[in-house]
PDB file of C-alpha atoms in Angstrom:
ATOM      1  CA  MET A 186      11.764  19.852   3.662  1.00 62.00           C
ATOM      2  CA  VAL A 187      13.651  16.603   2.481  1.00 63.00           C
ATOM      3  CA  SER A 188      15.047  15.946   6.285  1.00 72.00           C
ATOM      4  CA  VAL A 189      11.955  16.859   7.875  1.00 78.00           C
ATOM      5  CA  ILE A 190      10.423  13.936   5.502  1.00 73.00           C
ATOM      6  CA  ARG A 191      13.284  11.600   6.108  1.00 70.00           C
ATOM      7  CA  ARG A 192      13.103  12.280  10.076  1.00 76.00           C
ATOM      8  CA  ILE A 193       9.284  11.493   9.893  1.00 77.00           C
ATOM      9  CA  LEU A 194      10.316   8.313   7.912  1.00 75.00           C
ATOM     10  CA  ALA A 195      13.080   7.564  10.203  1.00 75.00           C
ATOM     11  CA  TYR A 196      10.522   5.650  12.592  1.00 83.00           C
ATOM     12  CA  LYS A 197       8.029   2.825  11.885  1.00 88.00           C
ATOM     13  CA  PHE A 198       5.213   4.867  12.924  1.00 90.00           C
ATOM     14  CA  PHE A 199       4.421   6.540   9.728  1.00 91.00           C
ATOM     15  CA  PRO A 200       4.744   3.511   7.358  1.00 94.00           C
ATOM     16  CA  LEU A 201       2.868   1.039  10.042  1.00 96.00           C
ATOM     17  CA  CYS A 202      -0.124   3.953  10.118  1.00 95.00           C
ATOM     18  CA  TRP A 203      -0.129   3.619   6.452  1.00 96.00           C
ATOM     19  CA  THR A 204      -0.431   0.102   6.135  1.00 98.00           C
ATOM     20  CA  LEU A 205      -3.218   0.092   9.249  1.00 98.00           C
ATOM     21  CA  LEU A 206      -5.024   2.744   7.046  1.00 97.00           C
ATOM     22  CA  ILE A 207      -5.081   0.237   4.133  1.00 98.00           C
ATOM     23  CA  ILE A 208      -6.919  -2.175   6.057  1.00 97.00           C
ATOM     24  CA  ILE A 209      -9.330  -0.398   7.660  1.00 97.00           C
ATOM     25  CA  LEU A 210     -10.203   1.370   4.479  1.00 95.00           C
ATOM     26  CA  LEU A 211     -10.604  -1.951   2.579  1.00 95.00           C
ATOM     27  CA  CYS A 212     -12.643  -2.962   5.763  1.00 96.00           C
ATOM     28  CA  ILE A 213     -15.351  -0.059   5.432  1.00 94.00           C
ATOM     29  CA  PRO A 214     -18.811  -2.063   4.609  1.00 94.00           C
ATOM     30  CA  GLY A 215     -19.668  -1.507   1.318  1.00 84.00           C
ATOM     31  CA  SER A 216     -22.969   0.078   2.570  1.00 83.00           C
ATOM     32  CA  TYR A 217     -21.102   2.801   4.245  1.00 82.00           C
ATOM     33  CA  VAL A 218     -19.033   3.576   0.824  1.00 77.00           C
ATOM     34  CA  PRO A 219     -21.259   6.150  -1.141  1.00 75.00           C
ATOM     35  CA  GLY A 220     -21.533   5.162  -5.193  1.00 69.00           C
ATOM     36  CA  THR A 221     -22.216   8.576  -6.407  1.00 65.00           C
ATOM     37  CA  GLY A 222     -20.041  11.864  -6.897  1.00 64.00           C
ATOM     38  CA  ILE A 223     -16.228  11.357  -7.069  1.00 65.00           C
ATOM     39  CA  PHE A 224     -17.323   7.405  -5.800  1.00 65.00           C
ATOM     40  CA  GLY A 225     -18.885   7.136  -9.109  1.00 73.00           C
ATOM     41  CA  ILE A 226     -16.473   7.394 -11.316  1.00 81.00           C
ATOM     42  CA  PRO A 227     -15.902   4.099 -13.153  1.00 81.00           C
ATOM     43  CA  HIS A 228     -12.694   2.496 -11.832  1.00 82.00           C
ATOM     44  CA  LEU A 229     -11.522   5.215  -9.850  1.00 90.00           C
ATOM     45  CA  ASP A 230     -11.393   2.220  -6.951  1.00 91.00           C
ATOM     46  CA  LYS A 231      -7.954   0.696  -8.803  1.00 95.00           C
ATOM     47  CA  ILE A 232      -6.315   4.114  -9.081  1.00 96.00           C
ATOM     48  CA  VAL A 233      -7.256   4.266  -5.454  1.00 95.00           C
ATOM     49  CA  HIS A 234      -5.511   1.032  -4.554  1.00 97.00           C
ATOM     50  CA  ILE A 235      -2.726   0.947  -6.795  1.00 98.00           C
ATOM     51  CA  PHE A 236      -1.716   4.586  -4.868  1.00 97.00           C
ATOM     52  CA  LEU A 237      -2.466   3.193  -1.564  1.00 98.00           C
ATOM     53  CA  PHE A 238      -0.257  -0.361  -2.242  1.00 98.00           C
ATOM     54  CA  GLY A 239       2.756   2.001  -4.065  1.00 98.00           C
ATOM     55  CA  PHE A 240       3.127   4.274  -1.377  1.00 96.00           C
ATOM     56  CA  ASN A 241       3.171   1.355   1.092  1.00 97.00           C
ATOM     57  CA  VAL A 242       5.973  -0.013  -0.484  1.00 97.00           C
ATOM     58  CA  LEU A 243       7.504   3.436  -0.542  1.00 94.00           C
ATOM     59  CA  PHE A 244       6.979   4.342   2.328  1.00 93.00           C
ATOM     60  CA  TRP A 245       8.302   1.015   4.314  1.00 94.00           C
ATOM     61  CA  GLY A 246      11.025   1.034   1.573  1.00 92.00           C
ATOM     62  CA  TRP A 247      12.087   4.658   2.886  1.00 88.00           C
ATOM     63  CA  HIS A 248      12.036   3.808   6.438  1.00 89.00           C
ATOM     64  CA  TYR A 249      15.033   0.988   6.463  1.00 88.00           C
ATOM     65  CA  GLN A 250      16.572   3.007   3.656  1.00 84.00           C
ATOM     66  CA  GLY A 251      17.211   5.742   6.029  1.00 72.00           C
ATOM     67  CA  ASN A 252      17.841   3.283   8.895  1.00 71.00           C
ATOM     68  CA  GLY A 253      21.413   1.952   7.738  1.00 68.00           C
ATOM     69  CA  HIS A 254      20.175  -1.217   5.861  1.00 65.00           C
ATOM     70  CA  ALA A 255      22.502  -0.405   2.631  1.00 65.00           C
ATOM     71  CA  LEU A 256      23.933  -3.386   2.305  1.00 68.00           C
ATOM     72  CA  LYS A 257      20.684  -5.469   2.105  1.00 88.00           C
ATOM     73  CA  ILE A 258      18.221  -2.906   1.244  1.00 89.00           C
ATOM     74  CA  LYS A 259      17.221  -4.258  -2.231  1.00 90.00           C
ATOM     75  CA  THR A 260      16.335  -7.805  -0.447  1.00 92.00           C
ATOM     76  CA  ILE A 261      14.566  -5.378   1.773  1.00 92.00           C
ATOM     77  CA  TYR A 262      12.811  -3.747  -1.144  1.00 94.00           C
ATOM     78  CA  VAL A 263      11.728  -6.849  -2.350  1.00 95.00           C
ATOM     79  CA  ILE A 264      10.414  -8.045   0.320  1.00 96.00           C
ATOM     80  CA  THR A 265       8.249  -5.006   1.082  1.00 96.00           C
ATOM     81  CA  ALA A 266       6.773  -5.480  -2.279  1.00 98.00           C
ATOM     82  CA  LEU A 267       6.083  -8.330  -1.684  1.00 98.00           C
ATOM     83  CA  LEU A 268       4.426  -8.685   1.608  1.00 98.00           C
ATOM     84  CA  THR A 269       2.471  -5.615  -0.238  1.00 98.00           C
ATOM     85  CA  MET A 270       1.150  -7.672  -2.744  1.00 98.00           C
ATOM     86  CA  ALA A 271       0.335 -10.640   0.082  1.00 98.00           C
ATOM     87  CA  LEU A 272      -1.478  -8.008   1.789  1.00 98.00           C
ATOM     88  CA  GLY A 273      -3.765  -7.091  -1.185  1.00 98.00           C
ATOM     89  CA  ILE A 274      -4.996 -10.353  -1.346  1.00 98.00           C
ATOM     90  CA  VAL A 275      -5.649 -11.756   1.995  1.00 98.00           C
ATOM     91  CA  MET A 276      -7.496  -8.330   2.211  1.00 97.00           C
ATOM     92  CA  GLU A 277      -9.470  -9.031  -1.100  1.00 96.00           C
ATOM     93  CA  PHE A 278     -10.480 -12.489   0.197  1.00 97.00           C
ATOM     94  CA  VAL A 279     -11.341 -10.762   3.654  1.00 97.00           C
ATOM     95  CA  GLN A 280     -13.658  -8.299   1.750  1.00 95.00           C
ATOM     96  CA  MET A 281     -15.290 -11.435   0.085  1.00 95.00           C
ATOM     97  CA  TYR A 282     -15.992 -13.043   3.399  1.00 95.00           C
ATOM     98  CA  PHE A 283     -15.609 -11.091   6.424  1.00 96.00           C
ATOM     99  CA  VAL A 284     -17.022  -7.559   5.620  1.00 94.00           C
ATOM    100  CA  PRO A 285     -20.460  -7.010   4.727  1.00 93.00           C
ATOM    101  CA  ASN A 286     -21.986  -5.282   1.061  1.00 90.00           C
ATOM    102  CA  ARG A 287     -18.241  -6.191  -0.104  1.00 89.00           C
ATOM    103  CA  SER A 288     -16.728  -8.768  -2.649  1.00 88.00           C
ATOM    104  CA  PHE A 289     -13.737  -9.811  -4.210  1.00 93.00           C
ATOM    105  CA  ASP A 290     -12.457  -8.222  -7.167  1.00 94.00           C
ATOM    106  CA  GLY A 291      -9.609  -9.853  -9.122  1.00 95.00           C
ATOM    107  CA  TRP A 292      -8.673  -6.600 -10.790  1.00 96.00           C
ATOM    108  CA  ASP A 293      -8.283  -4.956  -7.344  1.00 96.00           C
ATOM    109  CA  ILE A 294      -5.585  -7.775  -6.565  1.00 97.00           C
ATOM    110  CA  VAL A 295      -4.167  -6.693 -10.242  1.00 98.00           C
ATOM    111  CA  ALA A 296      -4.041  -2.879  -9.279  1.00 98.00           C
ATOM    112  CA  ASP A 297      -3.041  -3.976  -5.712  1.00 98.00           C
ATOM    113  CA  ILE A 298       0.058  -5.496  -7.734  1.00 98.00           C
ATOM    114  CA  ALA A 299       0.589  -3.013  -9.955  1.00 98.00           C
ATOM    115  CA  GLY A 300       1.024  -0.393  -7.414  1.00 98.00           C
ATOM    116  CA  ALA A 301       3.726  -2.596  -5.294  1.00 98.00           C
ATOM    117  CA  ILE A 302       5.289  -3.379  -8.709  1.00 98.00           C
ATOM    118  CA  PHE A 303       5.464   0.556  -9.601  1.00 98.00           C
ATOM    119  CA  ALA A 304       7.126   1.543  -5.922  1.00 97.00           C
ATOM    120  CA  TRP A 305       9.228  -1.126  -5.705  1.00 97.00           C
ATOM    121  CA  LEU A 306      10.922   0.036  -9.717  1.00 97.00           C
ATOM    122  CA  TRP A 307      10.651   3.476  -8.078  1.00 95.00           C
ATOM    123  CA  LEU A 308      12.899   2.236  -5.387  1.00 93.00           C
ATOM    124  CA  ILE A 309      15.478  -0.160  -7.123  1.00 92.00           C
ATOM    125  CA  ARG A 310      15.926   2.971  -9.840  1.00 88.00           C
ATOM    126  CA  VAL A 311      18.873   4.677  -7.380  1.00 62.00           C
TER     127      VAL A 311
END
């Protein structure tokens, strides 16, 4: 199973698709996001942000880890985490200025950064 996952992550396709998924999800107009049911759980969106941005760092980190970048891997982890944090910040401003019925939420940025840091710490623990 681990070898299958490593084979999948060896290509940029999977982490790139995950990053695009984040962008697409954060650009969905607010009127299309239901406010009831599971979507009505208070602060669930923060957990989703931690999950999305944390796995973004993990997927890109595992991709570069499996492609022979061992000498610079810790630097790559830092750059990946920083770029993911920047993506989270930029996407909040995109939501504020360009996505209908979405607004800026500083706590979403905190959740994005927390997810990226947790994932970065997971990667460097090895």
